[in-house]
XYZ file of C-alpha atoms in Angstrom:
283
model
C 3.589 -33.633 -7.926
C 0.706 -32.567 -5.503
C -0.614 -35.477 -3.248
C -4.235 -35.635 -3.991
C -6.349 -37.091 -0.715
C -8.829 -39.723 -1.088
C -12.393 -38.087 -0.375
C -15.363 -40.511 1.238
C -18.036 -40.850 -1.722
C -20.810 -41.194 0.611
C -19.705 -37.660 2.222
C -23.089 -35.610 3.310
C -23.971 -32.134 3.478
C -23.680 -32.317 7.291
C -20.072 -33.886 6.919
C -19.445 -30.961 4.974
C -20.486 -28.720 7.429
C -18.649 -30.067 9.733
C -15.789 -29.349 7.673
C -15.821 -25.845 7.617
C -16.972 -25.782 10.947
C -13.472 -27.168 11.796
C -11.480 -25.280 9.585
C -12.971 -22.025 10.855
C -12.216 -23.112 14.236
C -8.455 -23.710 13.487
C -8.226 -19.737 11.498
C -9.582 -18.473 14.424
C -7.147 -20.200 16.477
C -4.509 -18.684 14.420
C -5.518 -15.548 14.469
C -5.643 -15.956 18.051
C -2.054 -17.421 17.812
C -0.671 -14.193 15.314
C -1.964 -11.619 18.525
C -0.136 -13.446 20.870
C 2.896 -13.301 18.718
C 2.288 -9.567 18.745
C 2.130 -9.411 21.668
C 5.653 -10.982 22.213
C 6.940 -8.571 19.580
C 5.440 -5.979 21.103
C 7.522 -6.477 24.158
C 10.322 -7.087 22.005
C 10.350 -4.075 20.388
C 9.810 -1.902 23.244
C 12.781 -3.474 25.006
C 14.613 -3.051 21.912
C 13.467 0.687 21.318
C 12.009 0.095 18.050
C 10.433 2.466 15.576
C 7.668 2.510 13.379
C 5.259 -0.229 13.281
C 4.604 0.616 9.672
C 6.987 -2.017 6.962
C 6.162 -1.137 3.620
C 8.383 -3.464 2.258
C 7.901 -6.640 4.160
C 3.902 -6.048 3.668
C 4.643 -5.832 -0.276
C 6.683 -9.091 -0.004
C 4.012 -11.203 2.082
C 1.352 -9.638 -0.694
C 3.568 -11.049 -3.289
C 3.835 -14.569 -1.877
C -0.004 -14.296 -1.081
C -0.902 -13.442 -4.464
C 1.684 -15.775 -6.627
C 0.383 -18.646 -4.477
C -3.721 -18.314 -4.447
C -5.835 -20.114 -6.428
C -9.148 -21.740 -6.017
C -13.101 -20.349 -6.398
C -12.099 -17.924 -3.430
C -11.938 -14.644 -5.278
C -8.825 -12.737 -5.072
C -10.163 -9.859 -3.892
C -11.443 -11.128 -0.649
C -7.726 -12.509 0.226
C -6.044 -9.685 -0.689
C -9.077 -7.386 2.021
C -8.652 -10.348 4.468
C -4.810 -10.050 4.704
C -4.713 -6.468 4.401
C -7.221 -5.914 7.025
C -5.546 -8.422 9.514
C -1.646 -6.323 8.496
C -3.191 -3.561 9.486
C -5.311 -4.125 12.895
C -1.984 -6.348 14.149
C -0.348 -3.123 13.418
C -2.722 -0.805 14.759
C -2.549 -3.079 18.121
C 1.672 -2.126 18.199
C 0.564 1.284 17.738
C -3.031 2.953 17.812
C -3.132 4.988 14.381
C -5.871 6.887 12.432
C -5.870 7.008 8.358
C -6.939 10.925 7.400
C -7.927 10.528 3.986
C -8.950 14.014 1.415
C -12.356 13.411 0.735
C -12.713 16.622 -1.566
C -12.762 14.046 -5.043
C -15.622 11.939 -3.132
C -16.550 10.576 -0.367
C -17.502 7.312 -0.882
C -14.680 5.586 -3.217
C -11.962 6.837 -0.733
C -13.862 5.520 1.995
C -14.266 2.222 0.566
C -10.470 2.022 -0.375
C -9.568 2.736 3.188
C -11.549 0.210 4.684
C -10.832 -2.342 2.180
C -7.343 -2.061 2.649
C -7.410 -0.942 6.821
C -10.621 -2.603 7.715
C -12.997 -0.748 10.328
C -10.922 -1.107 13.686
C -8.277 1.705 12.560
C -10.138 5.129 12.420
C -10.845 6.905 9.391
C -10.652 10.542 9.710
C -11.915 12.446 6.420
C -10.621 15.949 4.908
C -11.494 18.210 2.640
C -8.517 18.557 0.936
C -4.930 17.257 0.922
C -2.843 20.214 2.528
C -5.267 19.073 5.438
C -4.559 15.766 5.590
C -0.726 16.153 5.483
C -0.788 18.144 8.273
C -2.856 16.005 9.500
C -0.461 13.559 9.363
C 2.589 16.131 10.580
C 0.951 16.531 13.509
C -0.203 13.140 14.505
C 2.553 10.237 16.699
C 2.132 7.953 13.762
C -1.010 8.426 11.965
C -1.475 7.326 7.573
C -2.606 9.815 5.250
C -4.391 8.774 2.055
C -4.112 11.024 -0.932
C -5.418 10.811 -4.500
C -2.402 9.631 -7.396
C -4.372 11.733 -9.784
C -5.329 14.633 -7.974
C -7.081 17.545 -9.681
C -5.490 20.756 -10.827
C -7.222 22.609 -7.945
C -5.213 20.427 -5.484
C -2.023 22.419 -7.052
C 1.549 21.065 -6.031
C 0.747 19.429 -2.964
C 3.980 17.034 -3.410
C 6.314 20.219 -2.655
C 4.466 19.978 1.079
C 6.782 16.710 2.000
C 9.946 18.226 0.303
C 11.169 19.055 3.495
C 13.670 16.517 5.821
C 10.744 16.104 8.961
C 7.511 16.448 6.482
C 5.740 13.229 5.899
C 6.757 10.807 3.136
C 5.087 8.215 0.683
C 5.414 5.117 2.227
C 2.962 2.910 -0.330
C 0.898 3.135 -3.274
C -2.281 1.309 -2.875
C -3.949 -0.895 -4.586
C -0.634 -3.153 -4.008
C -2.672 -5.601 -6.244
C -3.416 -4.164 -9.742
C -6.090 -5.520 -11.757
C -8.497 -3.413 -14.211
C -11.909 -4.585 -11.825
C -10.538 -3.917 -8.495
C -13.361 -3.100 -6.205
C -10.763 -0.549 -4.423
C -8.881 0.551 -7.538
C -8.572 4.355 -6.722
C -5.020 4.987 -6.980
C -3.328 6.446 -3.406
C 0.048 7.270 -2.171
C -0.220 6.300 1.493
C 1.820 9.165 3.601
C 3.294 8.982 7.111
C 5.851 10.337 9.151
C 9.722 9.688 7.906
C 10.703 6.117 8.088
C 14.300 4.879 9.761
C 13.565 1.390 8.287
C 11.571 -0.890 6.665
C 10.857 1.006 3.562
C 10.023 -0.498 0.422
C 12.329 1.302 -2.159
C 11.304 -0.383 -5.543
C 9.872 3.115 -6.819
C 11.442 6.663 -5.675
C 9.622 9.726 -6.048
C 11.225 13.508 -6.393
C 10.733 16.609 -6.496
C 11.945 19.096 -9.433
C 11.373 22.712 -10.209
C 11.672 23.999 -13.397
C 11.563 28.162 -14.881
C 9.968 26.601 -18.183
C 8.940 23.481 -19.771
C 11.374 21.686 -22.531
C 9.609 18.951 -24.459
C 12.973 16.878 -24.328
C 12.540 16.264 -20.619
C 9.662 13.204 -21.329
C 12.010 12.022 -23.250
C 15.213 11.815 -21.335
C 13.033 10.958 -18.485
C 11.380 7.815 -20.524
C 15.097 6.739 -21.354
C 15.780 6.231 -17.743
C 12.463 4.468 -16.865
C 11.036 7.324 -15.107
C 8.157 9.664 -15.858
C 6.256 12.747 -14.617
C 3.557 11.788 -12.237
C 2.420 15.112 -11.022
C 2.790 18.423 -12.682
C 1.560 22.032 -11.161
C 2.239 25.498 -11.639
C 4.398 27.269 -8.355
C 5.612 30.286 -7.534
C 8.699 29.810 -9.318
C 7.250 28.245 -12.856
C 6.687 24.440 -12.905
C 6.698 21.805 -10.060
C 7.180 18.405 -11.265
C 6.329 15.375 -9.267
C 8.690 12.291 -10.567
C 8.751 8.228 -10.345
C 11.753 6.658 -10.670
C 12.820 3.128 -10.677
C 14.484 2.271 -7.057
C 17.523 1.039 -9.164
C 18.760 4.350 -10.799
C 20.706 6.635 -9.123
C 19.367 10.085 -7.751
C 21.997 11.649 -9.024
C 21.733 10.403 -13.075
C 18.289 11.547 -12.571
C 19.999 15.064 -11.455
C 21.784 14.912 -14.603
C 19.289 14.254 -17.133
C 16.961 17.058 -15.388
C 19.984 19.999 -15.065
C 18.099 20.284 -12.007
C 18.755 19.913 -8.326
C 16.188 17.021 -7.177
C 14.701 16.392 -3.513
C 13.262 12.882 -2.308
C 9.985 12.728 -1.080
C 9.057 8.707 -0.413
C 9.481 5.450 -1.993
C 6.877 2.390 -2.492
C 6.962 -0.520 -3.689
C 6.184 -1.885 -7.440
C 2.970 -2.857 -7.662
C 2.204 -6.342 -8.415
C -0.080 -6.803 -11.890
C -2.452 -9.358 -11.713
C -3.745 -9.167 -15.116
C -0.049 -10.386 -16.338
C 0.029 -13.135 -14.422
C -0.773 -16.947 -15.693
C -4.496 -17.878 -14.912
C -4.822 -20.048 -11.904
C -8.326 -20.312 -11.624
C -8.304 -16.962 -9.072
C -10.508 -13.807 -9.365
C -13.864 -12.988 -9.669
């Protein structure tokens, strides 16, 4: 049972004040705190010869506690920025990064994804088109590339471009929060250089190729909780661009296709707000 605390009845506006006065004294503190913790791990890591600063999956589990635990007038959408933003300038303070995003759908909506979810401090680098930004991204020490879920047909089968062992991957699908009124809802794979670790695995995605369409596939593919994301013409007939549940095995998926398969990322499931029980958070 939650402890409730006894509030003064003859509190004032400028008691109030005070109040949040204080308690914005102690988060900066904290924040203040969390750098110097990085800065430790920083150390850490390079005596260690770490990797990637970049954990997909330990940044969709500390969204997943933040979201199952909020509640309150504070809407969810400013938590979910506010963490975001401070996951990804810690980050950026391991290891300076830029995000090259393909502009060619629109400005504006990608550019107010990327800061909402990478804040102002990490550079934003646009492109017109995605073959630019993943080579972009090839090219870069450790830099994020943001790329449209539901790319036009113009874009073509980009998805074949990280088929190869050393091409960049999907590490994340953003929004991580999903909710019909997000003010960042533009769907994005999030690309970056291979990952040794720290990769959130909940959804795999493949490549196929296929000579010619067969209707059956959708439904072989539905029976195994997968479907077709991404679907293109390519020099050799069809390109198909598949999600898969983390749990089934690459090579069932094989099977079902008759057709050799290639890995191209991972991310993790997406958390749905709209499912979860009202607790008074949200717009």
């Amino acid at each position: 049972m939650a402890i409730m605390l006894d509030r003064p009845t003859s509190e004032t506006l400028a008691d109030l004040r005070n109040e949040i006065d204080r308690i914005d004294a102690r988060m900066h503190e904290i924040l203040m705190e969390r750098g110097e913790i990085i800065d430790r791990l920083i150390a850490v890591k390079a005596r260690a010869g770490s990797g990637s600063a970049f954990r997909p999956g330990r940044e969709a589990d500390m969204m997943r506690r933040l979201v199952s635990r909020h509640k309150g007038i504070l809407p969810l959408d400013t938590v979910e920025s506010i963490w975001r933003i401070i996951i990804s300038t810690f980050t950026f303070v391991q290891a300076a990064y830029s995000v090259h995003a393909d502009v060619s759908g629109g400005d504006a909506p990608m550019r107010d994804c990327c800061r909402f979810h990478f804040g102002f401090t990490v550079p934003f680098v646009p492109h017109a088109g995605i073959g630019s930004v993943i080579d972009a991204v090839a090219a870069s020490q450790g830099d994020l590339g943001l790329i449209p879920v539901e790319a036009g047909a113009a874009a073509g089968p980009w998805w074949t471009r990280l088929a190869e062992p050393a091409a960049p991957k999907i590490i994340a699908r953003l929004p991580f929060v999903e909710r019909h009124d997000h003010p960042a809802g533009m769907p994005l794979f999030v690309i970056a250089k291979p990952l040794t670790e720290g990769a959130a695995r909940d959804v795999v995605l493949y490549v196929v190729s296929l000579e010619t369409w067969e209707d059956a596939l959708l439904l072989r593919l539905s029976g195994l909780g997968a479907e077709i994301i991404g679907k293109a013409a390519d020099g050799c007939g069809l390109s198909l661009l598949i999600s898969a549940p983390g749990t089934l095995a690459a090579a069932e998926l094989a099977l079902a296709l008759e057709q050799p398969l290639t890995e191209i990322g991972s991310h993790a499931a997406r958390f749905d707000f709209s499912r979860t029980p009202d607790t008074g958070a949200g717009a």
